Amino acid sequence: MNSQRKLYLSHFLTSWVDRSFEFASYLLISKVYTSSLLQASVYGLTTTLAALLLSNRIGNWINILSRLNTYRITLLTQKSSIIISTVLFHFLDNSKNGHEVPYAFIIILGCTLKVSFIGNSIAIEKDWAMIISGGHLEQVLPTMRRIDLVCKTVSPIFIGFVSTAQPLVITLVICCWTAISTVVEYILISQIHHDVPELGDRAPYRPNSTPSAPDGEEGVETAVAVSFEDYVRHKTFLITLSVGMLYINVLSFGGTMTSYLVLTGYSSGLLGVMKALAGIMGVAGTFAMPLLSKRIGNVRTGLWSIWQLALTLGLVVLALTDTLDRTATSILLFGGMAASRLGLWMFDIAENLILQEYTASSHITSISGWQYSMSNLFDLLQYVLTIAVPDPRMFIIPASISLGFIIGAAIIYSYFVWRDRGHLIHKLKLR
């Protein structure tokens, strides 16, 4: 097995565990706290706040430690946080009172899980993948996104049906799979590091095939920490701003929407199947993006995909207005969320490729850290919305605000395209 396939296998294991626990955690919170979105929102808000405050520090920290030690630390922190949290959830489910202290520990562990996941993602997607692929990230990134989406498709179905069993079964399944995954990932990453000598060099990787950075950073040999002021002036700032604004989104199969749908009567099994359908649409987006990009380029592919996202989520908001019958509401609600995944993941891949192209390799981890902070700032506001309006009967309010920010993100990205290319639609490319 070559290094690239080992990377894919390691990414599959990481994604499976992360996506499974992401879905399971909010189901478990909803099972313990059955009358309000408040506890789920507090969990999401606190973990997101930790990511907001620490993402850029993590991006800079990645440049200090060796690549192998960075991955090992983030791996062990992730997996131990998941195992301990799962055990505490089992305790909460079997306890009639005294929930405050264990739930506080779950929130703390959620923070360490979130921050370590961000560090792992920056290290693998912005650094390791570039080196292992020889600079051809446009080949590796769609495959990694596809793996992630397959996990998002299958793991919720698995967790949804496992959740119908005894609580102890759920605990054992998550803990055992996480422990096994930890051992296998640890071995795979160690082998990759041994097989690819360039990973032992701490200097930023600059492949010969990578275009010169447009911001005049050629010749930089060591990693550089980017200040917030430099980040705001960077050419990619508007792109990362538009990406961040997409995180004020209660209209996806995230924790808030999952808790809302459970409280309004949808079964966990149905939610698992619907989330799987959304994942399938996302996988389709990873195939569609390279095809469209060959015709109109990454920048305009991002333009078409972000507007498709905004339009389909408009249907979801319409479904939440209570003006339709139950069947029509369910069709628009789940259909709109599923269709939006096509545009979301096409935009995600396009944005990552643009960021890699427009940013010098010496700045990429620091810029990525600022992007994660930006995204978590807006993600934080999502939870503020549901904490301010925790009543499921008033969910239309945060949903409408989310749609407004998504449309705003599409407008900002459109401005970036116009400023970068001088026009929005390239007629000759579309013929």
mmCIF file of C-alpha atoms in Angstrom, residues 45-178:
data_model
loop_
_atom_site.group_PDB
_atom_site.id
_atom_site.type_symbol
_atom_site.label_atom_id
_atom_site.label_comp_id
_atom_site.label_asym_id
_atom_site.label_seq_id
_atom_site.Cartn_x
_atom_site.Cartn_y
_atom_site.Cartn_z
ATOM 1 C CA LEU A 45 -21.418 27.348 21.757
ATOM 2 C CA THR A 46 -18.709 26.462 24.277
ATOM 3 C CA THR A 47 -16.815 24.099 21.986
ATOM 4 C CA THR A 48 -17.030 26.610 19.151
ATOM 5 C CA LEU A 49 -15.766 29.412 21.405
ATOM 6 C CA ALA A 50 -12.730 27.275 22.249
ATOM 7 C CA ALA A 51 -12.075 26.760 18.542
ATOM 8 C CA LEU A 52 -12.519 30.482 17.854
ATOM 9 C CA LEU A 53 -9.944 31.474 20.472
ATOM 10 C CA LEU A 54 -7.390 28.761 19.726
ATOM 11 C CA SER A 55 -7.555 27.975 15.980
ATOM 12 C CA ASN A 56 -4.894 30.472 14.917
ATOM 13 C CA ARG A 57 -2.645 29.413 17.802
ATOM 14 C CA ILE A 58 -3.048 25.826 16.653
ATOM 15 C CA GLY A 59 -2.144 26.822 13.076
ATOM 16 C CA ASN A 60 1.066 28.477 14.314
ATOM 17 C CA TRP A 61 1.797 25.632 16.754
ATOM 18 C CA ILE A 62 1.761 23.149 13.871
ATOM 19 C CA ASN A 63 4.789 24.972 12.434
ATOM 20 C CA ILE A 64 6.787 24.489 15.653
ATOM 21 C CA LEU A 65 6.528 20.788 16.498
ATOM 22 C CA SER A 66 7.619 18.036 14.162
ATOM 23 C CA ARG A 67 4.905 16.819 11.810
ATOM 24 C CA LEU A 68 4.779 13.361 13.372
ATOM 25 C CA ASN A 69 4.517 14.622 16.954
ATOM 26 C CA THR A 70 1.830 17.119 15.910
ATOM 27 C CA TYR A 71 -0.297 14.341 14.456
ATOM 28 C CA ARG A 72 0.250 11.997 17.397
ATOM 29 C CA ILE A 73 -0.769 14.635 19.946
ATOM 30 C CA THR A 74 -3.926 15.620 18.058
ATOM 31 C CA LEU A 75 -4.834 11.958 17.424
ATOM 32 C CA LEU A 76 -4.538 10.868 21.056
ATOM 33 C CA THR A 77 -6.339 13.976 22.327
ATOM 34 C CA GLN A 78 -9.239 13.450 19.901
ATOM 35 C CA LYS A 79 -9.760 9.808 20.632
ATOM 36 C CA SER A 80 -9.403 9.995 24.424
ATOM 37 C CA SER A 81 -11.902 12.893 24.502
ATOM 38 C CA ILE A 82 -14.450 10.820 22.576
ATOM 39 C CA ILE A 83 -14.070 7.738 24.782
ATOM 40 C CA ILE A 84 -14.344 9.628 28.075
ATOM 41 C CA SER A 85 -17.290 11.715 26.817
ATOM 42 C CA THR A 86 -19.157 8.584 25.738
ATOM 43 C CA VAL A 87 -18.710 7.021 29.181
ATOM 44 C CA LEU A 88 -19.973 10.216 30.835
ATOM 45 C CA PHE A 89 -23.023 10.293 28.540
ATOM 46 C CA HIS A 90 -23.802 6.746 29.635
ATOM 47 C CA PHE A 91 -23.584 7.862 33.271
ATOM 48 C CA LEU A 92 -25.932 10.809 32.591
ATOM 49 C CA ASP A 93 -28.455 8.585 30.857
ATOM 50 C CA ASN A 94 -28.624 6.332 33.909
ATOM 51 C CA SER A 95 -28.647 9.125 36.482
ATOM 52 C CA LYS A 96 -31.864 10.772 37.618
ATOM 53 C CA ASN A 97 -30.177 13.878 39.035
ATOM 54 C CA GLY A 98 -26.804 15.550 39.469
ATOM 55 C CA HIS A 99 -26.314 16.145 35.747
ATOM 56 C CA GLU A 100 -24.476 19.460 36.058
ATOM 57 C CA VAL A 101 -20.952 18.278 36.950
ATOM 58 C CA PRO A 102 -20.685 15.386 34.447
ATOM 59 C CA TYR A 103 -22.176 17.572 31.714
ATOM 60 C CA ALA A 104 -19.611 20.281 32.506
ATOM 61 C CA PHE A 105 -16.856 17.697 32.006
ATOM 62 C CA ILE A 106 -18.467 16.628 28.720
ATOM 63 C CA ILE A 107 -18.362 20.243 27.544
ATOM 64 C CA ILE A 108 -14.669 20.556 28.501
ATOM 65 C CA LEU A 109 -13.891 17.344 26.630
ATOM 66 C CA GLY A 110 -15.881 18.663 23.678
ATOM 67 C CA CYS A 111 -13.584 21.688 23.625
ATOM 68 C CA THR A 112 -10.428 19.563 23.571
ATOM 69 C CA LEU A 113 -11.977 17.371 20.876
ATOM 70 C CA LYS A 114 -12.849 20.374 18.691
ATOM 71 C CA VAL A 115 -9.440 22.024 18.996
ATOM 72 C CA SER A 116 -7.498 18.806 18.387
ATOM 73 C CA PHE A 117 -9.676 18.035 15.361
ATOM 74 C CA ILE A 118 -8.877 21.457 13.885
ATOM 75 C CA GLY A 119 -5.159 20.885 14.442
ATOM 76 C CA ASN A 120 -5.399 17.480 12.807
ATOM 77 C CA SER A 121 -7.322 18.882 9.826
ATOM 78 C CA ILE A 122 -4.893 21.754 9.213
ATOM 79 C CA ALA A 123 -1.873 19.453 9.484
ATOM 80 C CA ILE A 124 -3.237 16.762 7.162
ATOM 81 C CA GLU A 125 -5.157 18.788 4.563
ATOM 82 C CA LYS A 126 -2.848 21.803 4.261
ATOM 83 C CA ASP A 127 0.532 20.182 4.862
ATOM 84 C CA TRP A 128 0.769 16.390 4.770
ATOM 85 C CA ALA A 129 -1.537 15.985 1.762
ATOM 86 C CA MET A 130 0.403 18.568 -0.243
ATOM 87 C CA ILE A 131 3.707 16.783 0.387
ATOM 88 C CA ILE A 132 2.420 13.250 -0.157
ATOM 89 C CA SER A 133 0.693 14.238 -3.418
ATOM 90 C CA GLY A 134 3.777 16.024 -4.741
ATOM 91 C CA GLY A 135 1.901 19.312 -4.892
ATOM 92 C CA HIS A 136 -1.154 17.946 -6.752
ATOM 93 C CA LEU A 137 -3.727 18.775 -4.094
ATOM 94 C CA GLU A 138 -6.467 19.016 -6.720
ATOM 95 C CA GLN A 139 -6.259 15.216 -7.019
ATOM 96 C CA VAL A 140 -6.044 14.364 -3.321
ATOM 97 C CA LEU A 141 -8.495 16.864 -1.796
ATOM 98 C CA PRO A 142 -11.649 15.710 -3.676
ATOM 99 C CA THR A 143 -10.877 12.104 -2.703
ATOM 100 C CA MET A 144 -10.461 13.055 0.958
ATOM 101 C CA ARG A 145 -13.714 15.006 0.839
ATOM 102 C CA ARG A 146 -15.386 11.997 -0.765
ATOM 103 C CA ILE A 147 -14.169 9.760 2.058
ATOM 104 C CA ASP A 148 -15.445 12.260 4.605
ATOM 105 C CA LEU A 149 -18.839 12.364 2.941
ATOM 106 C CA VAL A 150 -19.113 8.597 2.706
ATOM 107 C CA CYS A 151 -18.540 8.524 6.455
ATOM 108 C CA LYS A 152 -21.162 11.236 6.916
ATOM 109 C CA THR A 153 -23.514 9.121 4.812
ATOM 110 C CA VAL A 154 -23.036 5.740 6.450
ATOM 111 C CA SER A 155 -22.106 6.476 10.076
ATOM 112 C CA PRO A 156 -25.359 8.350 10.947
ATOM 113 C CA ILE A 157 -27.394 5.387 9.664
ATOM 114 C CA PHE A 158 -25.282 3.088 11.797
ATOM 115 C CA ILE A 159 -25.524 5.299 14.882
ATOM 116 C CA GLY A 160 -29.232 5.933 14.277
ATOM 117 C CA PHE A 161 -30.042 2.237 14.440
ATOM 118 C CA VAL A 162 -27.534 1.461 17.207
ATOM 119 C CA SER A 163 -29.213 4.180 19.299
ATOM 120 C CA THR A 164 -32.376 2.058 19.385
ATOM 121 C CA ALA A 165 -30.479 -0.601 21.364
ATOM 122 C CA GLN A 166 -29.609 -0.553 25.047
ATOM 123 C CA PRO A 167 -27.533 2.488 26.161
ATOM 124 C CA LEU A 168 -24.672 0.213 27.175
ATOM 125 C CA VAL A 169 -24.462 -1.100 23.588
ATOM 126 C CA ILE A 170 -24.016 2.423 22.215
ATOM 127 C CA THR A 171 -21.273 3.137 24.748
ATOM 128 C CA LEU A 172 -19.386 -0.074 23.983
ATOM 129 C CA VAL A 173 -19.646 0.337 20.207
ATOM 130 C CA ILE A 174 -18.321 3.909 20.192
ATOM 131 C CA CYS A 175 -15.556 3.239 22.727
ATOM 132 C CA CYS A 176 -14.321 0.008 21.128
ATOM 133 C CA TRP A 177 -14.321 1.380 17.591
ATOM 134 C CA THR A 178 -12.519 4.548 18.724
#
